[in-house]
Amino acid sequence: MDWAESHDSRFDRFVLGNAPLKRLATGFDWVEGPVWFGDADCLLFSDIPNNRILRWNHETGVSTYRAPSNFANGHTRDREGRLVSCEHGTRRVTRTELDGTVTVIADGFGGKRLNSPNDVVVKSDGTIWFSDPHYGISMDYEGALADQELPCVVYRVDPATGAMDVAVDDMNCPNGLAFSPDERLLYAADTGRIFSEDPQHMRVYDVTDTGTTNGRDFFKVDAGISDGFRLDEDGNIWSSAGDGVHCISPEGVLLGKVLVPETVSNVCFGGRSRHVLFITATTSIYSIALNRRGAARPMK
Ligand code: MG
């Protein structure tokens, strides 16, 4: 298993000796935002600089899901299974309805435009939480250069009422987000302002009714950044990093790494039993079958 690097004996049970790390497709520019659609047996992901959302299926390979995508980045699904997307180009978060029409969930706060929503998660109460760093408006590569009107924070939106609150406001540039399986904790990565010396670490917060409290530093990967991450059913965090995917225990111990030959941006669990880790990494997408299952979201 040349792709596994164990740092703790617990990790040895998570990986399988006969499961290959597979490069599923390549030739993209910068891929992020993987989300699994078990009902359609496919993975959706963003090729941000090429302004498109792509679809991968094990029988048919890669096809275009949406182009132009308004430079979409992170995706997730809401409680009804609808696609929720962050768009750099239009500086908004949208929901794709079951008939294909697109509903704007959030595009501003206090009369000002959002920066460039990056990553998004949906809580079991239906609220949508997203990070709004400035990366997509800092240059023309992953969106369009534009003035920043708002600080880089994490928002919580209730699509039922339209109520919107700032959920995290103590970061330079929030990026990846994920709830713990019981939704009592929100993990959020601060990846720092572009071209700065800002700290780049994952933090964890206690979740309240309208946001978070008690933020504290949680973990810093020793290669690259925690751009995006997802949790397994025991609460281990599978985080992107410069050398692959790092598996971190809820106590903040590095258990092991899945070594990937390209810088990883994001991951998601999918497949028949949520036991396959899909990895977006620079120009390619990869998968690895694990002896782990991704966290199932608690029901309402
Ligand atoms: Mg990101």
mmCIF file of N, CA and C and ligand atoms in Angstrom, residues 32 73 118-119 175-176 227 266, ligand 1:
data_model
loop_
_atom_site.group_PDB
_atom_site.id
_atom_site.type_symbol
_atom_site.label_atom_id
_atom_site.label_comp_id
_atom_site.label_asym_id
_atom_site.label_seq_id
_atom_site.Cartn_x
_atom_site.Cartn_y
_atom_site.Cartn_z
ATOM 1 N N GLU A 32 -12.417 21.209 -7.147
ATOM 2 C CA GLU A 32 -12.841 21.324 -5.747
ATOM 3 C C GLU A 32 -14.292 20.874 -5.651
ATOM 4 N N ASN A 73 -17.669 26.720 -6.716
ATOM 5 C CA ASN A 73 -16.623 26.056 -5.940
ATOM 6 C C ASN A 73 -17.261 24.918 -5.136
ATOM 7 N N ASN A 118 -17.295 29.873 -0.677
ATOM 8 C CA ASN A 118 -16.278 28.871 -0.987
ATOM 9 C C ASN A 118 -16.724 27.461 -0.646
ATOM 10 N N ASP A 119 -17.162 27.243 0.592
ATOM 11 C CA ASP A 119 -17.547 25.900 1.017
ATOM 12 C C ASP A 119 -18.861 25.998 1.778
ATOM 13 N N ASN A 175 -12.483 28.887 5.141
ATOM 14 C CA ASN A 175 -12.519 28.093 3.916
ATOM 15 C C ASN A 175 -13.360 26.836 4.169
ATOM 16 N N GLY A 176 -12.753 25.672 4.373
ATOM 17 C CA GLY A 176 -13.501 24.434 4.546
ATOM 18 C C GLY A 176 -14.336 24.416 5.811
ATOM 19 N N ASP A 227 -7.914 22.858 3.065
ATOM 20 C CA ASP A 227 -8.861 23.580 2.217
ATOM 21 C C ASP A 227 -10.277 23.057 2.441
ATOM 22 N N ASN A 266 -10.102 19.009 -1.658
ATOM 23 C CA ASN A 266 -11.340 18.657 -0.974
ATOM 24 C C ASN A 266 -11.590 17.166 -1.067
HETATM 25 MG MG MG B 1 -12.172 25.712 -0.428
#
